[in-house]
GROMACS .gro file of C-alpha atoms in nm:
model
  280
    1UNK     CA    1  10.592   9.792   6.769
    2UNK     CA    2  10.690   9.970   6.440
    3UNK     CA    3  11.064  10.115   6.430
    4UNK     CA    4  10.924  10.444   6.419
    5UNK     CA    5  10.744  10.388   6.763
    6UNK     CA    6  11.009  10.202   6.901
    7UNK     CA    7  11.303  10.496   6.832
    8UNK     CA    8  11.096  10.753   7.015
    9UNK     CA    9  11.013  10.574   7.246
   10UNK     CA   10  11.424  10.535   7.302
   11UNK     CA   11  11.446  10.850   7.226
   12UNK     CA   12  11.209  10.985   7.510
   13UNK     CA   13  11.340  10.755   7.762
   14UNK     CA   14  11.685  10.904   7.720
   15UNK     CA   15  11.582  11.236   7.777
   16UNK     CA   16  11.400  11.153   8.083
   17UNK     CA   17  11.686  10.959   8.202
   18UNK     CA   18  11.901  11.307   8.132
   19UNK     CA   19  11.658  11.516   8.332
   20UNK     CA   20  11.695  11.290   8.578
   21UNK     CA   21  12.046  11.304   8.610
   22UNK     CA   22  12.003  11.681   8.579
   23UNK     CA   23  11.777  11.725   8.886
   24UNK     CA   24  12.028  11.530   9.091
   25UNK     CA   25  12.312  11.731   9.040
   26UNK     CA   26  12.111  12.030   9.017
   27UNK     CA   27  11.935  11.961   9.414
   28UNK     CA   28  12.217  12.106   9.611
   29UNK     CA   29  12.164  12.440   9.422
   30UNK     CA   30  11.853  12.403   9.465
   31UNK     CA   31  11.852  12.331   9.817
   32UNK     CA   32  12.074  12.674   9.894
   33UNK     CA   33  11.815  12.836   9.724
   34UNK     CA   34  11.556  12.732   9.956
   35UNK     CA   35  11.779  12.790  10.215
   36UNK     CA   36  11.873  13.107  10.179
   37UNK     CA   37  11.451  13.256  10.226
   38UNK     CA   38  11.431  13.032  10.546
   39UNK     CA   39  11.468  13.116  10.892
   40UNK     CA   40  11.791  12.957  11.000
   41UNK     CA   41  11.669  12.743  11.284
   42UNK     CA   42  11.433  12.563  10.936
   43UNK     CA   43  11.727  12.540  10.780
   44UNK     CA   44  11.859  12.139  10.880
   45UNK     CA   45  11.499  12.091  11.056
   46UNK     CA   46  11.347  12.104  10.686
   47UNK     CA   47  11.486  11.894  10.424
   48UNK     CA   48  11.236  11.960  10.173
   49UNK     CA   49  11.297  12.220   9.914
   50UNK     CA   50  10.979  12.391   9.940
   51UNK     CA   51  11.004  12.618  10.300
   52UNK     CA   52  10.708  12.658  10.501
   53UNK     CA   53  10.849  12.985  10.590
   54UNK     CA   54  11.024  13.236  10.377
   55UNK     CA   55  11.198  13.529  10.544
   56UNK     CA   56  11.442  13.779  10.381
   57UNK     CA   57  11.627  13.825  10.710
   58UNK     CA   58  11.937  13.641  10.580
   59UNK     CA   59  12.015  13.840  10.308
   60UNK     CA   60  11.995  14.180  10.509
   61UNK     CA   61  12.200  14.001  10.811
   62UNK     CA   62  12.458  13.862  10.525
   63UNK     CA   63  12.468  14.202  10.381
   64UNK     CA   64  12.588  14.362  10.714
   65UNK     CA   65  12.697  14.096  10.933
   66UNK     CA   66  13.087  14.133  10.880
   67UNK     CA   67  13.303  14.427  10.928
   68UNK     CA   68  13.241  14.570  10.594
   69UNK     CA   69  12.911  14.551  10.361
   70UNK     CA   70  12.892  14.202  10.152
   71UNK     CA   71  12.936  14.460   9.871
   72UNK     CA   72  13.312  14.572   9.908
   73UNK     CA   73  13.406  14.209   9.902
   74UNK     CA   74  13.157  14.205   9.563
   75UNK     CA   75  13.385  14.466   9.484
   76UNK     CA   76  13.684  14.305   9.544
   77UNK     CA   77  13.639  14.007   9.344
   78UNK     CA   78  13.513  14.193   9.061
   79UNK     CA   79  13.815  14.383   9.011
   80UNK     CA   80  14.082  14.128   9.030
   81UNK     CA   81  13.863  13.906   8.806
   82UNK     CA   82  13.842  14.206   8.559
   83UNK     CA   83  14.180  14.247   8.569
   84UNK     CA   84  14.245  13.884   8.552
   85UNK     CA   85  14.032  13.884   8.240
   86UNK     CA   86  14.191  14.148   8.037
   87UNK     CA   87  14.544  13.997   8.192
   88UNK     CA   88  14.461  13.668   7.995
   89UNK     CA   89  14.343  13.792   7.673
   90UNK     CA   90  14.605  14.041   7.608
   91UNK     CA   91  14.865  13.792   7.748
   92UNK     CA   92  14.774  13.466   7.623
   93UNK     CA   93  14.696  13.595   7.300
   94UNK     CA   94  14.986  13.740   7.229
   95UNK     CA   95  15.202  13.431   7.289
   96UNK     CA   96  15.005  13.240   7.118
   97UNK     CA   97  15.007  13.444   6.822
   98UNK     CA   98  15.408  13.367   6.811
   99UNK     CA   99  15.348  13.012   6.876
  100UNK     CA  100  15.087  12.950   6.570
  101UNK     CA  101  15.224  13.235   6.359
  102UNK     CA  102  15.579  13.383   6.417
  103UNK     CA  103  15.939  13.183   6.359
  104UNK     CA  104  16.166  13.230   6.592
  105UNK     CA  105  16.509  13.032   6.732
  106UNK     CA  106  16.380  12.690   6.952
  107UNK     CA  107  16.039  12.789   6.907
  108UNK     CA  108  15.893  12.389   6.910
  109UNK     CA  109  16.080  12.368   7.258
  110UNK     CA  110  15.973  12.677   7.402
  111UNK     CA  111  15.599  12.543   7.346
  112UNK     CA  112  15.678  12.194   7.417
  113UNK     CA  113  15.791  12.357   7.760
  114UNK     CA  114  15.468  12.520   7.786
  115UNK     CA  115  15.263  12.224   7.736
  116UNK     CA  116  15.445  12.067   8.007
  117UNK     CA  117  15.387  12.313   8.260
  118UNK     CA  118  14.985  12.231   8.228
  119UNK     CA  119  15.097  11.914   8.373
  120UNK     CA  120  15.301  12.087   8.636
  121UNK     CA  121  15.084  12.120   8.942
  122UNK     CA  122  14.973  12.460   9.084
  123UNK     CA  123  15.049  12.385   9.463
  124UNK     CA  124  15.389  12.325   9.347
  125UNK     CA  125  15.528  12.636   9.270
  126UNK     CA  126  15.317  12.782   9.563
  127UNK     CA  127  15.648  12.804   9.827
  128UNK     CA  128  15.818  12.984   9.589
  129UNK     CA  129  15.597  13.224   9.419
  130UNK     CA  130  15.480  13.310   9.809
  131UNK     CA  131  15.842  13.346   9.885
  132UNK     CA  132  15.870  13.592   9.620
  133UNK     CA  133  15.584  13.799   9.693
  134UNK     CA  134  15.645  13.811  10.073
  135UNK     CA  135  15.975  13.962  10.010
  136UNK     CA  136  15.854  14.196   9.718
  137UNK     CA  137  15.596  14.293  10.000
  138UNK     CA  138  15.290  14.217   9.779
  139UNK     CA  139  15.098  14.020  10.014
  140UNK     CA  140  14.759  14.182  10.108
  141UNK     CA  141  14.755  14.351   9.812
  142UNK     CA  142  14.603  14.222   9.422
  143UNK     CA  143  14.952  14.177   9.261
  144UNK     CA  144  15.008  13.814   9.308
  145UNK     CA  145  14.675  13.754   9.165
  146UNK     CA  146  14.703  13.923   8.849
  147UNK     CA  147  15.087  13.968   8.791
  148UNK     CA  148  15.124  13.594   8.660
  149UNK     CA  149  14.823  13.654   8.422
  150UNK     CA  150  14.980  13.940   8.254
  151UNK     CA  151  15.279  13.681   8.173
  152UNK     CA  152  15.086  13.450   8.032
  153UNK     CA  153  15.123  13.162   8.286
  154UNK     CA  154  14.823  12.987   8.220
  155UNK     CA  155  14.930  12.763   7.922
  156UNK     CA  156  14.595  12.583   7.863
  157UNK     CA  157  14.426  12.928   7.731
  158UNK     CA  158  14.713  12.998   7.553
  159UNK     CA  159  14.713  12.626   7.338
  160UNK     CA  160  14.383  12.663   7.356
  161UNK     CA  161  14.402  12.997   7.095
  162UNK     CA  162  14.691  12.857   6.936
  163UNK     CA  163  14.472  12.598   6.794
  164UNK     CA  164  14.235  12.817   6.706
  165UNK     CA  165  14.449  13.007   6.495
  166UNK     CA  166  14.567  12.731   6.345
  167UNK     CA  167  14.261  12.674   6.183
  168UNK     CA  168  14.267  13.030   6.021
  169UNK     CA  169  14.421  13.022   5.686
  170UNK     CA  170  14.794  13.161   5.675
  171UNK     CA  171  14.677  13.352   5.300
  172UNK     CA  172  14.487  13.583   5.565
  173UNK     CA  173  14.862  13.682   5.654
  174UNK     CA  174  14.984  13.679   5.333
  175UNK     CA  175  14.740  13.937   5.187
  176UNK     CA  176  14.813  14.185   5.489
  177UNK     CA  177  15.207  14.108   5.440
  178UNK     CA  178  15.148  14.248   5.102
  179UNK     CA  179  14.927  14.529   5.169
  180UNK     CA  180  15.262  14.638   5.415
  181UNK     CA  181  15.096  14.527   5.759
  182UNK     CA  182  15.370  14.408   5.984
  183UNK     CA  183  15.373  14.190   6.281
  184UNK     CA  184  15.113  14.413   6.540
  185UNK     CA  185  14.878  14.543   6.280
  186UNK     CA  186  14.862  14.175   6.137
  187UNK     CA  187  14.778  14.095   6.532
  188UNK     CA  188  14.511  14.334   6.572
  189UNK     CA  189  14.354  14.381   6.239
  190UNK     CA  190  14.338  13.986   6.134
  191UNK     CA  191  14.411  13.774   6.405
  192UNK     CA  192  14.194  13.920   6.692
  193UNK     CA  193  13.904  13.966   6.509
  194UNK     CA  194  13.886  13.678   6.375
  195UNK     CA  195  13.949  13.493   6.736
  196UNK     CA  196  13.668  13.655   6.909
  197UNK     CA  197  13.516  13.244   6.979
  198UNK     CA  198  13.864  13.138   7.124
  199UNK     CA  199  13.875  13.514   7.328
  200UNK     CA  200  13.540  13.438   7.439
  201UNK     CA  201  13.612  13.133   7.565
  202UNK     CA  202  13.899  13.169   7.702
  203UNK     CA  203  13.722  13.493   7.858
  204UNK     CA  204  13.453  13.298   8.041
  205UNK     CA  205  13.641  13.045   8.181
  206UNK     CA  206  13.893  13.313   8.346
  207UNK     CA  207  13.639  13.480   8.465
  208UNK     CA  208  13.476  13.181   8.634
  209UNK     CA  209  13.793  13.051   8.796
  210UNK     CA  210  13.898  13.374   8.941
  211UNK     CA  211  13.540  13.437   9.065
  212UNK     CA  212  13.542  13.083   9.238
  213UNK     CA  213  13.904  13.095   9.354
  214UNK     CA  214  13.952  13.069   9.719
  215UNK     CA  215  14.320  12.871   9.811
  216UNK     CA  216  14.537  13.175   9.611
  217UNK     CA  217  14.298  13.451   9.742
  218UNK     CA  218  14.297  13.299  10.128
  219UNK     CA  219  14.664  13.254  10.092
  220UNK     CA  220  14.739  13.619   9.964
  221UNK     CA  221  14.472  13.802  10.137
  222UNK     CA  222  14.428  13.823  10.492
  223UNK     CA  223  14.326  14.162  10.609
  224UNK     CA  224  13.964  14.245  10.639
  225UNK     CA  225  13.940  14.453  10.399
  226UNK     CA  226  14.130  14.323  10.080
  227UNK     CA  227  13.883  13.993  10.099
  228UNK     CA  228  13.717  13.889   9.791
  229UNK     CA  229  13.346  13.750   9.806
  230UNK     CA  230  13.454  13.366   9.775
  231UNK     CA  231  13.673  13.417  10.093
  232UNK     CA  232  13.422  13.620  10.301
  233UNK     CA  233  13.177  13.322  10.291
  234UNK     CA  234  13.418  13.159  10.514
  235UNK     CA  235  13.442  13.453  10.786
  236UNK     CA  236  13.006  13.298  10.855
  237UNK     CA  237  13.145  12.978  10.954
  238UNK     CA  238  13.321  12.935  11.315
  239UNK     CA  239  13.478  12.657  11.422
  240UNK     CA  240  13.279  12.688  11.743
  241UNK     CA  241  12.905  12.578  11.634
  242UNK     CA  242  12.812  12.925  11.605
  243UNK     CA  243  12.842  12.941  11.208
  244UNK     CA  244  12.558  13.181  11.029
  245UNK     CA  245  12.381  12.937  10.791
  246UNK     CA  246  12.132  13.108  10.680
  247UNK     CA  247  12.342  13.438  10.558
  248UNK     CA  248  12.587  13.183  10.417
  249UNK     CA  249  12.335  13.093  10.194
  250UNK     CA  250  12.168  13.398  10.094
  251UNK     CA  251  12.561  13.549  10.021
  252UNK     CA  252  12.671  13.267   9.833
  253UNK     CA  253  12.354  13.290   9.624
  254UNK     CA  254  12.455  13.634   9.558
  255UNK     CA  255  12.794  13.538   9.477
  256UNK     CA  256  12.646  13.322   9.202
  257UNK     CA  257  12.492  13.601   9.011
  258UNK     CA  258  12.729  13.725   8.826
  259UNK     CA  259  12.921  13.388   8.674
  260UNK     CA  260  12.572  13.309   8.541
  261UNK     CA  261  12.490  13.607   8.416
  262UNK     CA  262  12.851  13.612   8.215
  263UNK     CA  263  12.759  13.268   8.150
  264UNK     CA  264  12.464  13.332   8.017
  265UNK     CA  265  12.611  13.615   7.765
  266UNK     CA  266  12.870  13.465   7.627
  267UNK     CA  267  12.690  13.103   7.556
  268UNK     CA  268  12.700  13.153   7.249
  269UNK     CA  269  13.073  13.236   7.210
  270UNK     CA  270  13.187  12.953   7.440
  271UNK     CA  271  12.994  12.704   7.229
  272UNK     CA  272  13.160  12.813   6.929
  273UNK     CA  273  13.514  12.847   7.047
  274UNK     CA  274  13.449  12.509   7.171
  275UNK     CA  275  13.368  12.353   6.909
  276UNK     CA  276  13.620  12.496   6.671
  277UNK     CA  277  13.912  12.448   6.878
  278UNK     CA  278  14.166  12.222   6.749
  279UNK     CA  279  13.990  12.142   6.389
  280UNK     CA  280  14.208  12.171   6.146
   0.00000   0.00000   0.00000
């Protein structure tokens, strides 16, 4: 077989060995897709991903089936993952901005210290920050969710745009310096823009987390209606056999939505910010 042959041959065997592997960890989505248009007693009785039956039952039952609509928990989660968004950017940007760019007194320990809390393990310092909040009388309410983003206590985004801006060359400062910019107009006129990959990035996977978060949101929220969507998918399960399946389904398909859709538009970015991160 000539070499020519024989490498696409290789070639084509590796991407069918990929797709492959793709379909198998793609079949549970897949599967709560088909789920969601059955009729719930098809649900376990099928196993096939094709139903014989489709029904859009589920989704109106989801919709209505707790105390309030599907779409004030919706709500919910979309603003404290806004919120949590624009808490990262603004924070973590800004401190790393004085890590990568500013001099001040034990600055290599101060990040050294911040590296090591990525290490540190969130359940942790859950006791304590609970503690806190109890007695601050925050619980119920969206402040322990997005207070610690707007102090910049998520060190991986913030190394993560400290590398970035690493890479950006320091005569970018120099020539605003002498045109008279000064710290903050340096920031926001030369830094930011030019971070928009590392932003995105760090945008996308914020918004992702906080969307899929359930231990801090089921540990902070507990009345009705202060839920977020990821914890009202628990309130169809019960403990007694009579869990809702089918409006499970259809809701957490819903609940999907929107981190692919912000997937989906900032690709592009995320690819990019990626990639650049840490080149130097």
């Amino acid at each position: 077989m000539p070499l020519l042959y024989r490498r696409r041959f290789s070639r084509g065997a590796k991407h069918l060995m990929l797709i492959g592997f793709g379909l198998v960890m793609l079949y549970p989505l897949l599967w709560m897709v088909s789920a969601a248009f059955k009729p719930e007693e098809l649900i376990f009785r099928e196993p096939g991903l094709w139903p014989s039956e489709i029904t859009l039952e589920n989704f109106t039952e989801g919709w209505y089936s707790l105390k309030n609509s599907f779409g004030h928990y919706l709500w919910n989660s979309a603003v404290i993952t806004a919120l949590s968004v624009i808490a990262n950017l603004v924070a973590c940007s800004m401190a790393a901005y004085a890590f990568a760019r500013l001099d001040f007194p034990f600055k290599k320990l101060w990040f050294a210290l911040m590296l090591g809390s990525i290490m540190l393990p969130h359940h942790v310092t859950v006791v304590p920050q609970y503690i806190v909040f109890a007695k601050l009388e925050w619980i119920n309410t969206i402040w322990p969710l997005i207070l610690p983003k707007f102090l910049a206590t998520d060190a991986f985004f913030i190394f993560l745009m400290v590398q970035f801006i690493r890479t950006l060359p320091r005569e970018l400062d120099e020539a605003a310096a002498i045109d008279g910019a000064g710290y903050w107009r340096t920031y926001f006129r030369v830094i930011i823009p030019l971070c928009m990959p590392a932003l995105a990035t760090t945008g996308i996977f914020t918004f992702i987390w906080t969307w899929n978060d359930f231990f801090s949101q089921n540990l902070y929220l507990t009345k009705s209606d202060t839920l977020t969507a990821s914890v009202a998918l628990r309130q169809f399960l019960d403990g007694s056999g009579e869990s809702s399946w089918g409006p499970m389904f259809a809701m957490s398909l819903i609940s999907l939505a929107p981190i692919f859709g912000f997937f989906l538009a900032g690709q592009k970015y995320l690819i990019r910010g990626m990639a650049t991160t840490g080149l130097k």
